[in-house]
Tab-separated table of C-alpha atoms in Angstrom:
chain	number	residue	atom	x	y	z
B	1	UNK	CA	0.000	0.000	0.000
B	2	UNK	CA	1.271	3.462	-0.916
B	3	UNK	CA	2.084	5.725	2.046
B	4	UNK	CA	-0.362	8.581	2.441
B	5	UNK	CA	0.955	12.069	3.094
B	6	UNK	CA	-1.084	14.708	4.857
B	7	UNK	CA	0.382	17.386	2.582
B	8	UNK	CA	2.456	17.332	-0.592
B	9	UNK	CA	3.931	20.682	-1.629
B	10	UNK	CA	4.736	21.021	-5.324
B	11	UNK	CA	7.773	23.280	-5.600
B	12	UNK	CA	10.646	23.619	-3.143
B	13	UNK	CA	11.670	27.216	-3.792
B	14	UNK	CA	11.631	29.935	-1.140
B	15	UNK	CA	7.817	29.972	-0.886
B	16	UNK	CA	7.380	26.193	-1.052
B	17	UNK	CA	10.056	25.704	1.600
B	18	UNK	CA	8.516	28.425	3.777
B	19	UNK	CA	5.185	26.587	3.527
B	20	UNK	CA	6.893	23.298	4.425
B	21	UNK	CA	8.478	24.952	7.464
B	22	UNK	CA	5.245	26.568	8.662
B	23	UNK	CA	3.285	23.339	8.190
B	24	UNK	CA	5.951	21.379	10.091
B	25	UNK	CA	4.818	23.325	13.171
B	26	UNK	CA	1.912	20.863	13.179
B	27	UNK	CA	1.586	17.092	13.334
B	28	UNK	CA	1.509	16.558	9.585
B	29	UNK	CA	3.292	14.130	7.279
B	30	UNK	CA	4.771	16.503	4.699
B	31	UNK	CA	6.470	15.888	1.362
B	32	UNK	CA	8.018	18.395	-1.044
B	33	UNK	CA	8.309	17.541	-4.750
B	34	UNK	CA	10.900	19.651	-6.566
B	35	UNK	CA	11.614	19.141	-10.257
B	36	UNK	CA	15.167	20.506	-9.998
B	37	UNK	CA	18.123	19.052	-8.103
B	38	UNK	CA	18.074	21.767	-5.425
B	39	UNK	CA	15.766	24.375	-3.915
B	40	UNK	CA	17.020	27.590	-5.529
B	41	UNK	CA	17.741	26.894	-9.196
B	42	UNK	CA	14.911	29.049	-10.582
B	43	UNK	CA	13.219	32.264	-9.421
B	44	UNK	CA	14.214	31.884	-5.743
B	45	UNK	CA	17.923	32.039	-6.588
B	46	UNK	CA	17.763	34.315	-9.626
B	47	UNK	CA	16.795	37.767	-8.340
B	48	UNK	CA	18.224	40.924	-6.788
B	49	UNK	CA	18.143	39.675	-3.185
B	50	UNK	CA	16.300	42.818	-2.032
B	51	UNK	CA	13.999	42.833	1.004
B	52	UNK	CA	11.330	45.276	-0.101
B	53	UNK	CA	9.649	47.880	2.078
B	54	UNK	CA	6.107	47.389	0.770
B	55	UNK	CA	5.520	50.816	-0.764
B	56	UNK	CA	5.454	49.736	-4.426
B	57	UNK	CA	2.248	47.664	-4.381
B	58	UNK	CA	-1.408	48.597	-4.613
B	59	UNK	CA	-2.990	49.388	-1.272
B	60	UNK	CA	-5.152	46.528	-0.075
B	61	UNK	CA	-3.333	43.933	-2.170
B	62	UNK	CA	-1.837	40.730	-0.800
B	63	UNK	CA	1.491	41.829	-2.246
B	64	UNK	CA	1.454	44.968	-0.106
B	65	UNK	CA	0.203	43.370	3.127
B	66	UNK	CA	2.410	40.285	3.045
B	67	UNK	CA	5.491	42.242	1.942
B	68	UNK	CA	5.196	44.682	4.853
B	69	UNK	CA	4.686	41.774	7.243
B	70	UNK	CA	7.692	39.879	5.887
B	71	UNK	CA	9.890	42.960	6.079
B	72	UNK	CA	9.072	43.528	9.740
B	73	UNK	CA	10.322	40.215	11.113
B	74	UNK	CA	13.212	39.475	8.735
B	75	UNK	CA	15.772	40.043	11.521
B	76	UNK	CA	14.067	37.462	13.722
B	77	UNK	CA	13.942	34.992	10.850
B	78	UNK	CA	17.615	35.575	9.984
B	79	UNK	CA	18.575	34.970	13.615
B	80	UNK	CA	16.546	31.756	13.824
B	81	UNK	CA	17.740	30.340	10.518
B	82	UNK	CA	21.284	31.737	10.356
B	83	UNK	CA	21.239	33.475	6.968
B	84	UNK	CA	22.516	36.913	6.015
B	85	UNK	CA	20.175	39.896	6.145
B	86	UNK	CA	21.218	43.564	6.265
B	87	UNK	CA	18.685	46.363	6.822
B	88	UNK	CA	20.741	48.892	4.887
B	89	UNK	CA	17.941	51.041	3.439
B	90	UNK	CA	17.228	51.916	-0.182
B	91	UNK	CA	16.869	55.094	-2.242
B	92	UNK	CA	14.648	55.868	-5.246
B	93	UNK	CA	16.454	58.663	-7.059
B	94	UNK	CA	14.746	61.458	-9.023
B	95	UNK	CA	15.678	64.556	-11.022
B	96	UNK	CA	12.517	66.179	-12.387
B	97	UNK	CA	9.327	67.732	-11.045
B	98	UNK	CA	7.429	64.725	-12.392
B	99	UNK	CA	9.783	62.430	-10.471
B	100	UNK	CA	9.056	64.415	-7.297
B	101	UNK	CA	5.298	63.968	-7.678
B	102	UNK	CA	5.720	60.244	-8.309
B	103	UNK	CA	7.823	59.857	-5.181
B	104	UNK	CA	5.255	61.750	-3.106
B	105	UNK	CA	2.540	59.386	-4.363
B	106	UNK	CA	4.798	56.425	-3.606
B	107	UNK	CA	5.270	57.592	-0.017
B	108	UNK	CA	1.511	58.069	0.442
B	109	UNK	CA	0.851	54.597	-0.932
B	110	UNK	CA	3.568	53.105	1.256
B	111	UNK	CA	2.177	54.717	4.397
B	112	UNK	CA	-1.310	53.441	3.531
B	113	UNK	CA	0.229	49.975	3.158
B	114	UNK	CA	1.784	50.195	6.622
B	115	UNK	CA	5.356	50.646	5.410
B	116	UNK	CA	7.467	52.663	7.838
B	117	UNK	CA	10.629	54.727	7.520
B	118	UNK	CA	9.776	56.496	4.252
B	119	UNK	CA	10.935	60.072	3.645
B	120	UNK	CA	11.823	62.506	0.890
B	121	UNK	CA	15.428	63.669	1.075
B	122	UNK	CA	17.343	66.354	-0.765
B	123	UNK	CA	20.584	66.183	-2.711
B	124	UNK	CA	22.864	66.745	0.294
B	125	UNK	CA	21.337	63.936	2.372
B	126	UNK	CA	21.193	61.657	-0.680
B	127	UNK	CA	24.918	62.050	-1.251
B	128	UNK	CA	25.629	61.484	2.422
B	129	UNK	CA	23.844	58.133	2.150
B	130	UNK	CA	25.254	57.162	-1.264
B	131	UNK	CA	28.164	59.448	-2.192
B	132	UNK	CA	28.602	58.051	-5.721
B	133	UNK	CA	24.956	58.373	-6.769
B	134	UNK	CA	23.799	60.787	-9.504
B	135	UNK	CA	20.541	62.548	-8.672
B	136	UNK	CA	18.876	65.662	-7.260
B	137	UNK	CA	16.650	64.102	-4.576
B	138	UNK	CA	15.265	60.744	-3.518
B	139	UNK	CA	12.802	58.776	-1.486
B	140	UNK	CA	14.657	56.991	1.309
B	141	UNK	CA	13.224	53.705	2.590
B	142	UNK	CA	15.078	53.040	5.847
B	143	UNK	CA	13.496	49.617	6.392
B	144	UNK	CA	14.441	48.105	3.034
B	145	UNK	CA	17.366	45.712	2.997
B	146	UNK	CA	19.258	42.922	1.291
B	147	UNK	CA	19.353	39.174	1.871
B	148	UNK	CA	21.351	36.195	0.636
B	149	UNK	CA	18.583	34.505	-1.414
B	150	UNK	CA	20.458	31.211	-1.722
B	151	UNK	CA	21.060	30.643	1.969
B	152	UNK	CA	17.644	32.037	2.882
B	153	UNK	CA	15.966	29.423	0.685
B	154	UNK	CA	18.326	26.648	1.806
B	155	UNK	CA	17.792	27.613	5.466
B	156	UNK	CA	14.009	27.372	5.175
B	157	UNK	CA	14.287	23.996	3.460
B	158	UNK	CA	16.812	22.584	5.934
B	159	UNK	CA	14.709	23.687	8.897
B	160	UNK	CA	11.566	22.207	7.352
B	161	UNK	CA	13.489	18.976	6.721
B	162	UNK	CA	14.825	18.896	10.294
B	163	UNK	CA	11.227	19.186	11.487
B	164	UNK	CA	10.083	16.212	9.431
B	165	UNK	CA	9.391	17.418	5.877
B	166	UNK	CA	10.743	15.015	3.241
B	167	UNK	CA	12.311	16.568	0.118
B	168	UNK	CA	12.247	14.739	-3.216
B	169	UNK	CA	14.455	16.277	-5.933
B	170	UNK	CA	14.173	15.449	-9.631
B	171	UNK	CA	10.448	14.808	-9.065
B	172	UNK	CA	8.546	16.898	-11.582
B	173	UNK	CA	4.777	16.493	-11.290
B	174	UNK	CA	3.437	15.329	-14.653
B	175	UNK	CA	-0.162	14.592	-13.710
B	176	UNK	CA	-2.694	14.822	-10.888
B	177	UNK	CA	-5.796	12.726	-10.278
B	178	UNK	CA	-7.981	11.806	-7.321
B	179	UNK	CA	-8.827	8.395	-5.950
B	180	UNK	CA	-12.214	7.101	-4.792
B	181	UNK	CA	-11.640	8.546	-1.314
B	182	UNK	CA	-10.888	12.024	-2.618
B	183	UNK	CA	-7.148	11.869	-1.963
B	184	UNK	CA	-4.750	13.229	-4.562
B	185	UNK	CA	-2.386	11.058	-6.575
B	186	UNK	CA	0.576	12.975	-7.975
B	187	UNK	CA	2.433	11.382	-10.860
B	188	UNK	CA	6.165	11.933	-11.381
B	189	UNK	CA	8.765	10.137	-13.546
B	190	UNK	CA	10.049	8.606	-10.305
B	191	UNK	CA	6.798	7.263	-8.898
B	192	UNK	CA	3.400	8.250	-7.539
B	193	UNK	CA	2.657	10.138	-4.324
B	194	UNK	CA	-0.633	9.940	-2.431
B	195	UNK	CA	-1.760	12.831	-0.245
B	196	UNK	CA	-4.824	14.269	1.464
B	197	UNK	CA	-3.754	17.871	0.769
B	198	UNK	CA	-1.757	19.331	-2.097
B	199	UNK	CA	-0.128	22.762	-2.340
B	200	UNK	CA	0.658	24.311	-5.728
B	201	UNK	CA	3.801	26.358	-5.081
B	202	UNK	CA	5.348	25.587	-8.447
B	203	UNK	CA	6.526	29.110	-9.294
B	204	UNK	CA	7.030	29.246	-13.036
B	205	UNK	CA	4.947	26.076	-13.322
B	206	UNK	CA	2.034	27.390	-11.251
B	207	UNK	CA	-0.306	27.757	-14.240
B	208	UNK	CA	0.422	24.234	-15.431
B	209	UNK	CA	-0.172	22.685	-11.986
B	210	UNK	CA	-3.297	24.789	-11.483
B	211	UNK	CA	-4.665	23.321	-14.710
B	212	UNK	CA	-3.835	19.797	-13.513
B	213	UNK	CA	-5.908	20.503	-10.407
B	214	UNK	CA	-8.810	21.503	-12.642
B	215	UNK	CA	-8.491	25.202	-11.792
B	216	UNK	CA	-8.193	26.679	-15.265
B	217	UNK	CA	-8.169	30.131	-16.756
B	218	UNK	CA	-4.976	31.556	-15.274
B	219	UNK	CA	-2.629	33.103	-17.801
B	220	UNK	CA	0.934	33.135	-16.502
B	221	UNK	CA	3.685	34.874	-18.457
B	222	UNK	CA	7.387	35.130	-17.741
B	223	UNK	CA	9.213	38.385	-17.110
B	224	UNK	CA	12.905	37.712	-17.767
B	225	UNK	CA	15.430	39.985	-16.133
B	226	UNK	CA	19.164	40.014	-16.884
B	227	UNK	CA	21.865	40.995	-14.398
B	228	UNK	CA	25.589	41.773	-14.266
B	229	UNK	CA	27.647	40.963	-11.166
B	230	UNK	CA	30.548	43.298	-10.345
B	231	UNK	CA	33.727	42.520	-8.434
B	232	UNK	CA	33.774	43.091	-4.671
B	233	UNK	CA	36.100	46.050	-5.012
B	234	UNK	CA	33.070	48.052	-6.179
B	235	UNK	CA	31.118	47.154	-3.024
B	236	UNK	CA	32.348	50.021	-0.802
B	237	UNK	CA	30.969	52.507	-3.368
B	238	UNK	CA	27.397	51.277	-2.870
B	239	UNK	CA	26.118	51.097	0.733
B	240	UNK	CA	22.490	50.458	-0.276
B	241	UNK	CA	20.371	49.670	-3.354
B	242	UNK	CA	19.794	52.584	-5.729
B	243	UNK	CA	16.627	52.613	-7.852
B	244	UNK	CA	15.208	55.024	-10.405
B	245	UNK	CA	11.743	56.493	-9.904
B	246	UNK	CA	9.379	53.568	-10.630
B	247	UNK	CA	6.744	53.299	-13.317
B	248	UNK	CA	3.330	51.809	-12.609
B	249	UNK	CA	4.437	48.218	-13.298
B	250	UNK	CA	8.255	48.188	-13.261
B	251	UNK	CA	10.813	49.291	-10.678
B	252	UNK	CA	13.393	49.943	-13.388
B	253	UNK	CA	17.018	48.959	-13.826
B	254	UNK	CA	18.698	49.419	-10.472
B	255	UNK	CA	22.029	48.914	-8.733
B	256	UNK	CA	22.076	46.638	-5.694
B	257	UNK	CA	24.697	45.825	-3.116
B	258	UNK	CA	24.812	42.246	-1.861
B	259	UNK	CA	25.298	40.735	1.577
B	260	UNK	CA	28.715	39.477	0.478
B	261	UNK	CA	30.078	42.737	-0.920
B	262	UNK	CA	29.446	42.489	-4.664
B	263	UNK	CA	27.291	44.866	-6.722
B	264	UNK	CA	24.503	43.696	-9.038
B	265	UNK	CA	23.292	45.672	-12.078
B	266	UNK	CA	19.761	44.988	-13.362
B	267	UNK	CA	17.279	43.740	-14.156
B	268	UNK	CA	15.689	44.684	-17.432
B	269	UNK	CA	12.235	43.180	-18.114
B	270	UNK	CA	11.480	41.098	-21.199
B	271	UNK	CA	8.254	39.137	-21.563
B	272	UNK	CA	9.043	35.527	-22.505
B	273	UNK	CA	7.229	32.256	-23.089
B	274	UNK	CA	10.304	30.053	-22.695
B	275	UNK	CA	10.752	29.529	-18.938
B	276	UNK	CA	13.988	27.559	-19.336
B	277	UNK	CA	16.312	29.937	-21.215
B	278	UNK	CA	18.623	31.953	-18.944
B	279	UNK	CA	21.140	33.304	-21.454
B	280	UNK	CA	22.213	36.959	-21.288
B	281	UNK	CA	22.938	38.543	-24.697
B	282	UNK	CA	25.778	41.046	-24.932
B	283	UNK	CA	23.438	43.809	-26.099
B	284	UNK	CA	21.394	43.365	-22.933
B	285	UNK	CA	24.498	43.703	-20.777
B	286	UNK	CA	25.447	46.867	-22.637
B	287	UNK	CA	21.944	48.258	-22.112
B	288	UNK	CA	22.007	47.442	-18.394
B	289	UNK	CA	25.355	49.151	-17.895
B	290	UNK	CA	24.358	52.257	-19.852
B	291	UNK	CA	21.014	52.649	-18.070
B	292	UNK	CA	22.385	52.019	-14.581
B	293	UNK	CA	25.295	54.417	-15.141
B	294	UNK	CA	22.795	57.275	-15.175
B	295	UNK	CA	22.167	56.461	-11.500
B	296	UNK	CA	25.563	55.211	-10.390
B	297	UNK	CA	28.459	56.128	-12.716
B	298	UNK	CA	30.878	53.531	-11.330
B	299	UNK	CA	30.271	50.720	-13.811
B	300	UNK	CA	33.282	49.509	-15.797
B	301	UNK	CA	33.739	46.338	-17.836
B	302	UNK	CA	36.931	45.478	-15.990
B	303	UNK	CA	34.785	44.840	-12.910
B	304	UNK	CA	32.362	42.406	-14.578
B	305	UNK	CA	32.745	38.896	-13.178
B	306	UNK	CA	29.507	37.196	-14.247
B	307	UNK	CA	26.051	37.653	-15.741
B	308	UNK	CA	22.856	35.778	-14.939
B	309	UNK	CA	19.111	36.066	-15.406
B	310	UNK	CA	15.887	35.178	-13.653
B	311	UNK	CA	12.268	34.788	-14.712
B	312	UNK	CA	9.277	35.982	-12.685
B	313	UNK	CA	5.903	34.217	-13.080
B	314	UNK	CA	3.354	36.992	-13.609
B	315	UNK	CA	-0.360	36.286	-13.601
B	316	UNK	CA	-2.075	38.639	-16.067
B	317	UNK	CA	-5.690	39.247	-17.047
B	318	UNK	CA	-7.099	39.180	-20.580
B	319	UNK	CA	-5.721	42.692	-21.155
B	320	UNK	CA	-2.218	41.774	-20.026
B	321	UNK	CA	-2.511	43.657	-16.715
B	322	UNK	CA	-0.408	42.108	-13.952
B	323	UNK	CA	-2.532	40.773	-11.095
B	324	UNK	CA	-2.075	40.359	-7.344
B	325	UNK	CA	-0.883	37.168	-5.663
B	326	UNK	CA	-3.559	34.484	-5.805
B	327	UNK	CA	-3.667	32.176	-2.763
B	328	UNK	CA	-6.874	30.169	-2.784
B	329	UNK	CA	-8.758	26.956	-2.094
B	330	UNK	CA	-11.470	26.186	-4.635
B	331	UNK	CA	-13.602	23.777	-2.618
B	332	UNK	CA	-15.986	23.263	-5.528
B	333	UNK	CA	-13.244	22.232	-7.971
B	334	UNK	CA	-10.249	21.020	-5.967
B	335	UNK	CA	-10.999	20.579	-2.259
B	336	UNK	CA	-7.979	20.357	0.033
B	337	UNK	CA	-5.767	21.968	-2.613
B	338	UNK	CA	-4.043	25.268	-1.839
B	339	UNK	CA	-3.407	26.990	-5.153
B	340	UNK	CA	-0.758	29.734	-5.419
B	341	UNK	CA	-0.585	31.636	-8.706
B	342	UNK	CA	1.577	34.593	-9.762
B	343	UNK	CA	3.928	34.553	-6.765
B	344	UNK	CA	6.560	36.911	-8.138
B	345	UNK	CA	8.276	39.899	-6.517
B	346	UNK	CA	7.982	40.559	-3.559
B	347	UNK	CA	7.764	36.812	-3.020
B	348	UNK	CA	11.243	36.608	-1.466
B	349	UNK	CA	10.347	39.195	1.185
B	350	UNK	CA	6.843	37.823	1.702
B	351	UNK	CA	7.619	34.084	1.650
B	352	UNK	CA	6.887	33.330	5.303
B	353	UNK	CA	3.708	35.469	5.485
B	354	UNK	CA	2.539	33.750	2.280
B	355	UNK	CA	3.158	30.421	4.008
B	356	UNK	CA	1.214	31.491	7.094
B	357	UNK	CA	-1.652	32.654	4.914
B	358	UNK	CA	-1.726	29.228	3.264
B	359	UNK	CA	-1.777	27.507	6.659
B	360	UNK	CA	-4.677	29.723	7.759
B	361	UNK	CA	-6.699	28.567	4.733
B	362	UNK	CA	-5.976	24.970	5.736
B	363	UNK	CA	-6.936	25.624	9.364
B	364	UNK	CA	-10.305	26.968	8.244
B	365	UNK	CA	-11.087	23.499	6.905
B	366	UNK	CA	-9.571	21.139	9.452
B	367	UNK	CA	-8.156	21.261	12.956
B	368	UNK	CA	-4.354	21.187	13.072
B	369	UNK	CA	-2.509	19.760	16.079
B	370	UNK	CA	0.687	21.627	17.062
B	371	UNK	CA	3.964	19.728	16.835
B	372	UNK	CA	5.532	19.985	20.316
B	373	UNK	CA	8.935	18.994	18.913
B	374	UNK	CA	9.095	21.796	16.330
B	375	UNK	CA	12.432	23.611	16.493
B	376	UNK	CA	12.636	26.947	14.618
B	377	UNK	CA	16.440	27.138	14.838
B	378	UNK	CA	18.834	26.083	12.080
B	379	UNK	CA	22.585	26.641	12.003
B	380	UNK	CA	24.358	27.187	8.719
B	381	UNK	CA	27.927	26.348	7.727
B	382	UNK	CA	30.358	28.646	9.613
B	383	UNK	CA	32.243	30.912	7.214
B	384	UNK	CA	35.966	30.897	7.820
B	385	UNK	CA	36.490	34.138	5.893
B	386	UNK	CA	34.230	36.040	8.299
B	387	UNK	CA	35.907	34.846	11.496
B	388	UNK	CA	38.442	36.778	13.525
B	389	UNK	CA	42.032	35.572	13.427
B	390	UNK	CA	41.617	34.066	16.888
B	391	UNK	CA	38.435	32.235	15.832
B	392	UNK	CA	40.156	30.931	12.706
B	393	UNK	CA	43.068	29.590	14.726
B	394	UNK	CA	40.686	27.870	17.120
B	395	UNK	CA	38.729	26.277	14.254
B	396	UNK	CA	41.944	24.967	12.682
B	397	UNK	CA	43.002	23.438	16.008
B	398	UNK	CA	39.606	21.700	16.267
B	399	UNK	CA	39.517	20.648	12.610
B	400	UNK	CA	42.659	20.840	10.412
B	401	UNK	CA	40.462	20.969	7.283
B	402	UNK	CA	39.823	24.619	8.154
B	403	UNK	CA	43.508	25.206	7.501
B	404	UNK	CA	43.231	24.238	3.828
B	405	UNK	CA	41.738	26.944	1.572
B	406	UNK	CA	40.052	25.450	-1.505
B	407	UNK	CA	38.496	28.625	-2.980
B	408	UNK	CA	41.116	31.371	-2.874
B	409	UNK	CA	38.899	34.246	-4.017
B	410	UNK	CA	36.278	33.741	-1.293
B	411	UNK	CA	38.632	32.015	1.194
B	412	UNK	CA	36.425	28.937	1.488
B	413	UNK	CA	38.072	26.032	3.283
B	414	UNK	CA	38.006	22.296	2.777
B	415	UNK	CA	35.953	21.957	5.983
B	416	UNK	CA	33.215	24.186	4.562
B	417	UNK	CA	33.157	22.320	1.240
B	418	UNK	CA	32.873	18.992	3.064
B	419	UNK	CA	30.014	20.331	5.205
B	420	UNK	CA	28.229	21.461	2.041
B	421	UNK	CA	28.759	18.117	0.289
B	422	UNK	CA	27.165	16.381	3.288
B	423	UNK	CA	24.266	18.869	3.495
B	424	UNK	CA	21.007	17.720	5.163
B	425	UNK	CA	19.015	17.800	1.917
B	426	UNK	CA	21.405	15.460	0.096
B	427	UNK	CA	22.148	17.915	-2.734
B	428	UNK	CA	25.329	16.873	-4.564
B	429	UNK	CA	25.678	19.272	-7.495
B	430	UNK	CA	28.446	21.800	-8.036
B	431	UNK	CA	25.951	24.660	-7.866
B	432	UNK	CA	24.580	23.243	-4.631
B	433	UNK	CA	28.058	23.492	-3.071
B	434	UNK	CA	28.512	26.957	-4.587
B	435	UNK	CA	25.274	28.348	-3.131
B	436	UNK	CA	26.010	26.970	0.337
B	437	UNK	CA	29.612	28.186	0.620
B	438	UNK	CA	30.241	30.957	-1.968
B	439	UNK	CA	33.004	28.859	-3.513
B	440	UNK	CA	33.283	29.558	-7.269
B	441	UNK	CA	31.613	32.968	-6.735
B	442	UNK	CA	34.757	35.091	-6.616
B	443	UNK	CA	36.761	36.968	-9.201
B	444	UNK	CA	37.969	33.842	-11.028
B	445	UNK	CA	34.509	32.198	-10.960
B	446	UNK	CA	35.883	28.776	-10.102
B	447	UNK	CA	38.985	28.890	-12.286
B	448	UNK	CA	41.106	27.674	-9.377
B	449	UNK	CA	38.729	25.698	-7.166
B	450	UNK	CA	36.099	24.165	-9.451
B	451	UNK	CA	38.043	21.021	-10.393
B	452	UNK	CA	39.141	20.524	-6.780
B	453	UNK	CA	35.533	20.670	-5.607
B	454	UNK	CA	34.447	18.238	-8.322
B	455	UNK	CA	37.114	15.802	-7.128
B	456	UNK	CA	35.908	16.181	-3.528
B	457	UNK	CA	32.338	15.378	-4.601
B	458	UNK	CA	33.611	12.245	-6.363
B	459	UNK	CA	35.590	11.128	-3.333
B	460	UNK	CA	32.959	11.917	-0.685
B	461	UNK	CA	29.918	10.592	-2.536
B	462	UNK	CA	31.557	7.702	-4.372
B	463	UNK	CA	30.534	9.095	-7.756
B	464	UNK	CA	32.310	8.533	-11.033
B	465	UNK	CA	33.615	11.673	-12.712
B	466	UNK	CA	30.890	11.326	-15.373
B	467	UNK	CA	28.229	11.422	-12.637
B	468	UNK	CA	29.201	14.832	-11.243
B	469	UNK	CA	26.681	17.444	-12.393
B	470	UNK	CA	26.927	21.202	-12.375
B	471	UNK	CA	23.297	22.059	-11.580
B	472	UNK	CA	20.693	20.290	-13.676
B	473	UNK	CA	19.969	16.704	-14.574
B	474	UNK	CA	21.878	16.749	-17.873
B	475	UNK	CA	24.701	19.079	-16.840
B	476	UNK	CA	27.545	16.595	-16.433
B	477	UNK	CA	30.879	18.206	-15.661
B	478	UNK	CA	32.765	15.450	-17.507
B	479	UNK	CA	31.866	12.984	-20.252
B	480	UNK	CA	34.925	10.778	-19.980
B	481	UNK	CA	38.697	10.861	-19.868
B	482	UNK	CA	40.847	12.505	-22.531
B	483	UNK	CA	43.471	9.831	-21.907
B	484	UNK	CA	43.713	6.765	-19.766
B	485	UNK	CA	46.147	6.535	-16.875
B	486	UNK	CA	49.014	4.059	-17.416
């Protein structure tokens, strides 16, 4: 007999993992089906890493309410789950009278939404906050911040897993049906899963899964944004994110500092139907640099170290107008199915409030029993590069592997790589190690350490060299030997 789950969550990104964590507060048998080989290979790991203030969304919308709520307790969450969050503030920079009126409206909307710490500032204060910025005035959002999106997502997933949620990678849902008792049967290439409840948190696949549940009519389009990552030496020139004055639907190409000291340029916004293509054309990089230089004239090609892109799932109406988050249970069509559609920005900021909202919908339909063994605390991998000299010496005495640096750019040690290889979720890809340690993220982008890490994965997991994958199922690092050893 197939085991019956209480809840299966489709999608293990930041929102799916937040839902898994919130539901693990109760006595529920929880499974998470993720089509990729890790939790942050799509939208959750391909964004600006900004914790938004909540002023940019229509008053009364779920986006506004849940964003403001998520912003307020991000420090508490970062402390519990041991990921990086910095409440550094953010500025929206203007130059014209029209810009001034837009910023005044933005402040009014933000205050109606419950966002705090919003103020108009003049040129002198603006340049005190961000000396290198180009602009005449700005709206300052003191409560905005930045987060490490990789470790935030991983932390939620690891904590959910530690509290009993089972993660199944490479399990794309290909079909959904119901049995004679009304339970859901989820089909994947690797077997069937039976569950009383199902949660559609599939991100870019939300429209497809919604249709499988019988909830049709949602049009989901992709908004692809390209980014450039700059070397850490540019970091001191940007103490907080710098944005242009927003339009009605687009925050514009901005410049963002990161929790690890890099600077990110982007994104642009291109509507796409292919949700799998993440290439960044040269002309797009040139456009990003030119546009962002109007705000922050410190962008030089010599500082480029990488480009990347992300795709947001936007739910639009028949006129192409972007809609609010949809978090629903359609009892008449798909009872005991929580359907999430169009969870785009500010989904990273709002992930935990979205999860709590989903749990509330479930609680309206059945009594949930608290899990007395739930533990909200998760500890990440200690970062050698961020320790004091005394702490580093102590760590080396306790574990000599801390004395061997594998990634020179980011000063990541063998001990950290080993901890990442043996991560609680069982992820064994190169990108999985990268996102957990910052190895291969420095100036040389893995030129020195990548092959060493691949060899460590082979040795620790007993894999052949042809079985080591970079990120996705068909992304083998090696296809064989150039020559045989003699």
